[in-house]
Structure formats: structure tokens, C-alpha cells
mmCIF file of C-alpha atoms in Angstrom:
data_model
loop_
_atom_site.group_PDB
_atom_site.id
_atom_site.type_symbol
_atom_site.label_atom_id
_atom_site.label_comp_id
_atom_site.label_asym_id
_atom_site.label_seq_id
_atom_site.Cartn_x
_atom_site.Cartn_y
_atom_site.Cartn_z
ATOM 1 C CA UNK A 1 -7.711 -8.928 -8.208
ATOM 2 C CA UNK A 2 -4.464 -10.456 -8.686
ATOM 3 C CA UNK A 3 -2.994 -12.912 -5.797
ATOM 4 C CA UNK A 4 -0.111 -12.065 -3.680
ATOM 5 C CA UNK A 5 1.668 -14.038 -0.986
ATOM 6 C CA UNK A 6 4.591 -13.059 0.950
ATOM 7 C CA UNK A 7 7.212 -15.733 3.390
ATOM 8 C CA UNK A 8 7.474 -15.628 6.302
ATOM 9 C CA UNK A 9 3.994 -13.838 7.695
ATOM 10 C CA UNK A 10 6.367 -12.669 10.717
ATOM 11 C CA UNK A 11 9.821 -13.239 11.819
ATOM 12 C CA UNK A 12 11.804 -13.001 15.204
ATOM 13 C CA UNK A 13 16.005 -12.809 14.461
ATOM 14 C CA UNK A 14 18.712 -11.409 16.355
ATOM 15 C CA UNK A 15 20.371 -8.724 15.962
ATOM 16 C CA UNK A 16 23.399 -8.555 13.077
ATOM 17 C CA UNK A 17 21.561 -11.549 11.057
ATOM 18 C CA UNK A 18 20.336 -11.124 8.119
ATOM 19 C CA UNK A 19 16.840 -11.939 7.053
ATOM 20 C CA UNK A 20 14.951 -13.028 3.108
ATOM 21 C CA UNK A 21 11.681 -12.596 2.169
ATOM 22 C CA UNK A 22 9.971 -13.834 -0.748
ATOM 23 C CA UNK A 23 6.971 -11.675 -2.426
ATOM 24 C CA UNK A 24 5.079 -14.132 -5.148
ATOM 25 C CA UNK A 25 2.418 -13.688 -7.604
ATOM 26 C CA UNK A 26 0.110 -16.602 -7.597
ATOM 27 C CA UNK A 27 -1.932 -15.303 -10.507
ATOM 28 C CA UNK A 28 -0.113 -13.230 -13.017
ATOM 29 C CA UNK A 29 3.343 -11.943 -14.404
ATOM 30 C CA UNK A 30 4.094 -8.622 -12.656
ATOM 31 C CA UNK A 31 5.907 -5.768 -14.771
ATOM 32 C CA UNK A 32 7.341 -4.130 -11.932
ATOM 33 C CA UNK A 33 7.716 -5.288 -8.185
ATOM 34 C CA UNK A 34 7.705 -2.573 -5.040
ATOM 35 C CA UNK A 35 8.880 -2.997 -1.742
ATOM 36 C CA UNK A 36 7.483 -0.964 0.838
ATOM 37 C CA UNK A 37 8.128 -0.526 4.760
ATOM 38 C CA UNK A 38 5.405 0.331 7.186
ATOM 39 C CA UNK A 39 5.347 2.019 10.871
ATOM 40 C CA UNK A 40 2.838 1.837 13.758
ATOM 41 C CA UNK A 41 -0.235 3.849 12.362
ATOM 42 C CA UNK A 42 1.978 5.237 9.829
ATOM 43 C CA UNK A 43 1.438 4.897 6.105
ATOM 44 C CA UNK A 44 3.273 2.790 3.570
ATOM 45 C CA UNK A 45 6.623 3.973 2.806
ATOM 46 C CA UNK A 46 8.315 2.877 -0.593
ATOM 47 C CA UNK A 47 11.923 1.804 -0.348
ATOM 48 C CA UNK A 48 12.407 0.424 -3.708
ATOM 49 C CA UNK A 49 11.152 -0.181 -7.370
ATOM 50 C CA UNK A 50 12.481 -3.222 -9.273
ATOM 51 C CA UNK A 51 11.590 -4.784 -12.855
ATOM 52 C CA UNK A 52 12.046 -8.213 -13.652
ATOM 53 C CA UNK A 53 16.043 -8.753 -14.848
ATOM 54 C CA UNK A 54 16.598 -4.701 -13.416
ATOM 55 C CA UNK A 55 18.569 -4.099 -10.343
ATOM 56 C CA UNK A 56 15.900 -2.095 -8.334
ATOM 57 C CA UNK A 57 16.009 1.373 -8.021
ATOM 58 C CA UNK A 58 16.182 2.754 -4.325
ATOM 59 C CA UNK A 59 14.152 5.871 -2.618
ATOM 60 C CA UNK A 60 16.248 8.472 -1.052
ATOM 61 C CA UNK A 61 17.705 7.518 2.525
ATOM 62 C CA UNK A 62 17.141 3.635 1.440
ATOM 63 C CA UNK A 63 20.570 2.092 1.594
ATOM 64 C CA UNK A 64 20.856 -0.698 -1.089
ATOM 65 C CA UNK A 65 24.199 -2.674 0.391
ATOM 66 C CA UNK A 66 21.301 -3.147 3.489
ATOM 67 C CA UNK A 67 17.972 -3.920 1.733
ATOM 68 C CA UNK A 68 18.866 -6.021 -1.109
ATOM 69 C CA UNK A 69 16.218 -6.619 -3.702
ATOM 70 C CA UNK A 70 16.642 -9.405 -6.554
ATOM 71 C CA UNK A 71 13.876 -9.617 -8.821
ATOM 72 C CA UNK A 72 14.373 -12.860 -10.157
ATOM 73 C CA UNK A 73 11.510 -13.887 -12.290
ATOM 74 C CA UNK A 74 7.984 -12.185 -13.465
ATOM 75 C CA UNK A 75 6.720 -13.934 -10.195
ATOM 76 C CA UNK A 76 9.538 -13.814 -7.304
ATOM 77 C CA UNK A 77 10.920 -11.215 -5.663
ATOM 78 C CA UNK A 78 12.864 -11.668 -2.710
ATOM 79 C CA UNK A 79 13.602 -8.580 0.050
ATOM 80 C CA UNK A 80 17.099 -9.506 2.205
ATOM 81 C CA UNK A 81 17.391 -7.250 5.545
ATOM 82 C CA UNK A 82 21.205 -8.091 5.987
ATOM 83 C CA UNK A 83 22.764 -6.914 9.659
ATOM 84 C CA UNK A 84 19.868 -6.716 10.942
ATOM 85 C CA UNK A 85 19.114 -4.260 13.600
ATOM 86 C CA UNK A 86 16.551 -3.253 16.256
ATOM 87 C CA UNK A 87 15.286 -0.257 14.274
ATOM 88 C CA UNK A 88 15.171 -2.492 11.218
ATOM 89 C CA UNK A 89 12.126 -3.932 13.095
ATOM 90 C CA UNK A 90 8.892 -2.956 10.963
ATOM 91 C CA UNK A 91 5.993 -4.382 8.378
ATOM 92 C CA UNK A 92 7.733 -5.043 5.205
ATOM 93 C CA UNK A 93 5.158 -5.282 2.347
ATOM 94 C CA UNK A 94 5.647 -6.021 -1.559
ATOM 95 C CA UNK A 95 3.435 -5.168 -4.035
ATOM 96 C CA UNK A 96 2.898 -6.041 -8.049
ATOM 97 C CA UNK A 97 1.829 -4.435 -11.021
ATOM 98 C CA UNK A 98 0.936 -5.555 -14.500
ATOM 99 C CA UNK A 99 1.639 -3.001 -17.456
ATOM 100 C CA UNK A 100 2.072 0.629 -17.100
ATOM 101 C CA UNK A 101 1.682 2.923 -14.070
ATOM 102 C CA UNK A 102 -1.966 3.598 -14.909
ATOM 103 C CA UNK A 103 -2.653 0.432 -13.669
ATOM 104 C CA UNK A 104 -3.145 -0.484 -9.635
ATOM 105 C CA UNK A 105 -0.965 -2.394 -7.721
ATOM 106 C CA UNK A 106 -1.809 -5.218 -5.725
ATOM 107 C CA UNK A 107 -0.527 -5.830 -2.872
ATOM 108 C CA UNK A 108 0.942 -8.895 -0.751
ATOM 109 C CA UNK A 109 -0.220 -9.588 2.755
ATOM 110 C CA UNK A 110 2.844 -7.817 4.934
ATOM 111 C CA UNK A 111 5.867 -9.600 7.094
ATOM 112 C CA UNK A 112 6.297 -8.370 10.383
ATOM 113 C CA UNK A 113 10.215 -8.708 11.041
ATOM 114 C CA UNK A 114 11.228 -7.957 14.811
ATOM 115 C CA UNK A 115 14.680 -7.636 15.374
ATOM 116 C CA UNK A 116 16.172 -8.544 19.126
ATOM 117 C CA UNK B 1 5.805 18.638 -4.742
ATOM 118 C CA UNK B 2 3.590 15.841 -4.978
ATOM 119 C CA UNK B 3 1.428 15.364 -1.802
ATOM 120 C CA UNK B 4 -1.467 13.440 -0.441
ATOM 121 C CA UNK B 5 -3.015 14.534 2.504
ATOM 122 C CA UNK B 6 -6.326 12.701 4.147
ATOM 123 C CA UNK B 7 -9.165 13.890 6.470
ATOM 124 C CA UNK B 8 -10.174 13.079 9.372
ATOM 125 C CA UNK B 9 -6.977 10.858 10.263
ATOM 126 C CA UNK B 10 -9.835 9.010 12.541
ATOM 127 C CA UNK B 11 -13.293 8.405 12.339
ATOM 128 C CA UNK B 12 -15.819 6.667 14.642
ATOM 129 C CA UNK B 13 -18.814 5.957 13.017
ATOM 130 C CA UNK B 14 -22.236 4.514 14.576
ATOM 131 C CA UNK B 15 -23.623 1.852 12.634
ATOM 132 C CA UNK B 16 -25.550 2.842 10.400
ATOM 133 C CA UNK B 17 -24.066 6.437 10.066
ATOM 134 C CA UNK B 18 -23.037 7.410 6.308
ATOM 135 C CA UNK B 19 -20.392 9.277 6.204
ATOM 136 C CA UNK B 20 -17.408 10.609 3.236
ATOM 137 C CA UNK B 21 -13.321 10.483 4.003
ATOM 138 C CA UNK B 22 -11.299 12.872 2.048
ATOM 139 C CA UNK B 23 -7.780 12.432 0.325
ATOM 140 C CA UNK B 24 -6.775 15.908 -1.221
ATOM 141 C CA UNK B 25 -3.730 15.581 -3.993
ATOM 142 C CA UNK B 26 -1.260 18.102 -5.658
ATOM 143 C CA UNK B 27 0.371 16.458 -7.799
ATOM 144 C CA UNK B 28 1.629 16.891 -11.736
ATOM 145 C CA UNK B 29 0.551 14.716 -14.001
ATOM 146 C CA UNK B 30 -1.963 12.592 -12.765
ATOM 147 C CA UNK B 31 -2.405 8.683 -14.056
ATOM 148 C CA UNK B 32 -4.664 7.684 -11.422
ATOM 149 C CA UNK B 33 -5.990 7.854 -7.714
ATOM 150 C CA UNK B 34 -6.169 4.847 -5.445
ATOM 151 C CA UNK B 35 -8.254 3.820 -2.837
ATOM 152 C CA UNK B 36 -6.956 0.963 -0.640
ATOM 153 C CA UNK B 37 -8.188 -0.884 2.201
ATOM 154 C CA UNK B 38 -6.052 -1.866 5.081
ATOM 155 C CA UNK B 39 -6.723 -4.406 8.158
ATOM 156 C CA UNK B 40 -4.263 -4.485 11.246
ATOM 157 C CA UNK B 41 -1.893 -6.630 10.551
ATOM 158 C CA UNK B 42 -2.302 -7.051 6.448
ATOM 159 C CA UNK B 43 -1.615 -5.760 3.524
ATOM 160 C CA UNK B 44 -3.932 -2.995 1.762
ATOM 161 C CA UNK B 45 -6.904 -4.331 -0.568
ATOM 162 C CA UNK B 46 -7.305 -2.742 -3.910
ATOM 163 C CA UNK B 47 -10.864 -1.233 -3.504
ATOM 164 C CA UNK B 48 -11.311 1.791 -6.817
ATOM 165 C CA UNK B 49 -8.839 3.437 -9.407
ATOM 166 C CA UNK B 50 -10.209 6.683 -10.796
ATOM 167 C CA UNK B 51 -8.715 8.344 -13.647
ATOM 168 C CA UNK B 52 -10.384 11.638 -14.679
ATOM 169 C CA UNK B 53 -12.400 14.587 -12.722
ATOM 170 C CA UNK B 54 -15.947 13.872 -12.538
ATOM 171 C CA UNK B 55 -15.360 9.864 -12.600
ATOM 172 C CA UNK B 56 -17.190 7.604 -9.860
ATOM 173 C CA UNK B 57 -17.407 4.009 -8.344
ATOM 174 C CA UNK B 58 -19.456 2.071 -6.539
ATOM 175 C CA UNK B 59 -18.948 -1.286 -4.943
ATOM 176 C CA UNK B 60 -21.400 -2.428 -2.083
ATOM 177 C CA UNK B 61 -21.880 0.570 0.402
ATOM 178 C CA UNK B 62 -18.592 2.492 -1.032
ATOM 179 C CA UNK B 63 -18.352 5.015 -3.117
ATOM 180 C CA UNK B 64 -15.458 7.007 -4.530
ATOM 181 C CA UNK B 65 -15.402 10.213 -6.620
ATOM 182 C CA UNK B 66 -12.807 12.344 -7.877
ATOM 183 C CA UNK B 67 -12.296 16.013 -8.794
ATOM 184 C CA UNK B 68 -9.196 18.094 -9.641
ATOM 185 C CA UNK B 69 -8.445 18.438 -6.442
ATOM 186 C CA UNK B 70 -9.639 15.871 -4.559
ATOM 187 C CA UNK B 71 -11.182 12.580 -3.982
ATOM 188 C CA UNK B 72 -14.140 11.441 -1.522
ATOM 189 C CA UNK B 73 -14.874 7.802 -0.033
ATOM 190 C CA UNK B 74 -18.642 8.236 0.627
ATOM 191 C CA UNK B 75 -19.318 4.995 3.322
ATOM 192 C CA UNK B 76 -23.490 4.426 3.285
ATOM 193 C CA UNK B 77 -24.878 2.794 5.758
ATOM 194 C CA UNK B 78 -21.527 1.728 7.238
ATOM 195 C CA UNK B 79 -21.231 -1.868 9.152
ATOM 196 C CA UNK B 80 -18.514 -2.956 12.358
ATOM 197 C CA UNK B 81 -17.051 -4.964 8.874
ATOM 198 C CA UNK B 82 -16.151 -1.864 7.398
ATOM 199 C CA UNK B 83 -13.619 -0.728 10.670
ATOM 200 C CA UNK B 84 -10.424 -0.527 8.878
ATOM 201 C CA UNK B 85 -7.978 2.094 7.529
ATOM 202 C CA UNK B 86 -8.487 3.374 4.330
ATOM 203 C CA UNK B 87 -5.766 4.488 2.043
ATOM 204 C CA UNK B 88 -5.327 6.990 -0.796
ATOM 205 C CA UNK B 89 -2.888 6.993 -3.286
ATOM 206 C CA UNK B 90 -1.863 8.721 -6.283
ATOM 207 C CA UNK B 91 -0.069 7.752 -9.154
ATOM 208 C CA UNK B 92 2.384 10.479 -10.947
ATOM 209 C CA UNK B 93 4.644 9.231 -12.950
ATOM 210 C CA UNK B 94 6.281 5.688 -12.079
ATOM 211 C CA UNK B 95 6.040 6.284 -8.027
ATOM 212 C CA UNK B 96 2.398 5.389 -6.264
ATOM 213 C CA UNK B 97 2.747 8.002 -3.296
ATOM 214 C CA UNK B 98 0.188 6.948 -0.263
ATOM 215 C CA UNK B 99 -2.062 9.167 2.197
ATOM 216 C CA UNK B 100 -1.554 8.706 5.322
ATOM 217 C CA UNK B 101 -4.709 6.912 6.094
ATOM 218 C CA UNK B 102 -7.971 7.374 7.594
ATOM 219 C CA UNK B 103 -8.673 4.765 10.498
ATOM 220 C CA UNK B 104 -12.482 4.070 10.336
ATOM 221 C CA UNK B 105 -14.511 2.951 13.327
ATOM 222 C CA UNK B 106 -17.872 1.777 13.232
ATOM 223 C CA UNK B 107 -19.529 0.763 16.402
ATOM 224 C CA UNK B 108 -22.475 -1.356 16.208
#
């Protein structure tokens, strides 16, 4: 399977900074990039879709002037938490995918922001 | 509209003990269903795609199937290594929609 790594692995800020994080692909050019957000013992939630060159598409209740998404090659995609706040605090995690939907996305190791 | 739901949401397991974990879909228009792997901590691990009723796959003591309805993750002979949380998504259109998880125990 295809290589993801995401930077930082974890980050502490305080509260009303803002906070990037990159999502790479070490091994291959991804069609289409997805950031998701995920819970304590809660499944992944997707916040946005974004194709390389695209401005990303936001879910429903995701605000966009918050999570900003810039897609900037076929191998970076960076996730910016800006104002951050305590119930920003969560497991961000991006995923890749090559092609069309039928194919499986792979998935980057997670960043655990905590917001003080 | 499109929902995943998965069975049991935990599962202890003696080692040893086969067992199957259930994701049941309704979606429209299916392109494929998922099975991930996830560790505390990290980011899910690709582990099957299945495409059509009646498809399986194997790899080492896994195995996944898939009807019209639903999919099974059939765990033989599970190991402590295979203590995770196992994910099921489907893929309907351009959105991957997730299960929320079974959290697999085994105890040795």
C-alpha cells in the first residue's frame, strides 16, 4: 500500500493560535486528498475533500474560514486549525487516493492536536 | 440515506477463538466496501476492498465477504496481535462513509 506521513504526530498550542499540518505521500501522486477528524472511540468523521489545484469542498457543519485546506501539489496537503479552541482538540487524519472512487484510500498516521 | 452500521461495537475474544464482525450497508450505488484496521493512536490500515455480492478475501487469518446487504470479517484463530478496531466503509459516490468500528479484544 501506498505511504503516508503526516507533521506533527501531536501538538500542544494555546488557545486562539492557529495550527498547520502537512499530510504527504511518500510513494505516489494522489488524485484527491481527505481530511478527516476523529473522537474518543468514535469513528472517522470527514470534514473535507480536496483535488490537487481545487479549493476543497467542505461537509456540512465544517466551517472553511476555520479549517483551511490547500492542496498544493499531487503530494502535499496541508490542514490549518486557525483560532484554535479547546473543542478544536481531536485526531486529525488525512488520507489519499489514486484514480477514481472505486479505488481505497490510504491513510496517514493521525495528529493529535490538544488545544489549552 | 446512506448508512453503515457494525456489530458487536466490542468483542473480547480468547485466543484462539474464531469469530466474524459484521458491517451492514444501505446505500445507493455501491463502488466498493472497505475494511480498515485501526491501532490506538494511528491511522486505519487498508486491509480488503470488495466490489460485488458473493466476492471474498483472504489475507493471513482474515477473511472478508460481501453480500447485498452486508459484509462479514471472519477472524480464525485470532492472536493478542489482532486487538484492534476494525473499520467498515463504503464507497457511494465520491464520499467513503465509515462504520463506527468494532473494537476487537483477544486475550491470550
Amino acid at each position: 500500500g501506498a505511504v503516508v506521513s503526516q507533521h506533527p504526530s501531536w501538538v500542544i498550542c494555546k488557545s486562539g493560535t492557529s495550527v498547520k499540518i502537512e499530510c504527504r505521500s511518500l510513494d505516489f501522486q494522489a488524485t484527491t486528498m481527505f481530511w478527516y477528524r476523529q473522537f474518543p472511540k468514535q469513528s472517522l468523521m470527514l470534514m473535507a475533500t480536496s483535488n490537487e489545484g481545487s479549493k476543497a469542498t467542505y461537509e456540512q457543519g465544517v466551517e472553511k474560514d476555520k479549517f483551511l485546506i490547500n492542496h498544493a501539489s499531487l503530494t502535499l496537503s496541508t490542514l490549518t486549525v486557525t483560532s484554535a479552541h479547546p473543542e478544536d482538540s481531536s485526531f486529525y487524519i488525512c488520507s489519499l487516493r489514486q484514480g477514481n472512487s472505486y479505488n481505497e484510500q490510504f491513510f496517514g498516521p493521525g495528529t493529535r492536536l490538544t488545544v489549552l | 440515506e446512506d448508512q453503515v452500521t457494525q456489530s458487536p461495537e466490542a468483542l473480547r475474544l480468547q485466543e484462539g477463538e474464531s469469530s466474524s464482525l459484521n458491517c451492514s450497508y444501505t446505500v445507493s450505488g455501491l463502488r466498493g466496501l472497505f475494511w480498515y484496521r485501526q491501532d490506538p493512536g494511528k491511522g486505519p490500515e487498508f486491509l480488503f476492498t470488495l466490489y460485488s455480492a458473493g466476492e471474498e478475501k483472504e489475507k493471513e487469518r482474515l477473511k472478508a465477504t460481501l453480500t447485498k446487504k452486508e459484509s462479514f470479517l471472519h477472524i480464525t484463530a485470532p492472536k493478542p496481535e489482532d486487538s484492534a478496531t476494525y473499520l467498515c466503509a463504503v464507497q457511494a459516490g465520491d464520499d467513503m462513509r465509515f462504520g463506527a468500528g468494532t473494537r476487537l479484544t483477544v486475550k491470550p
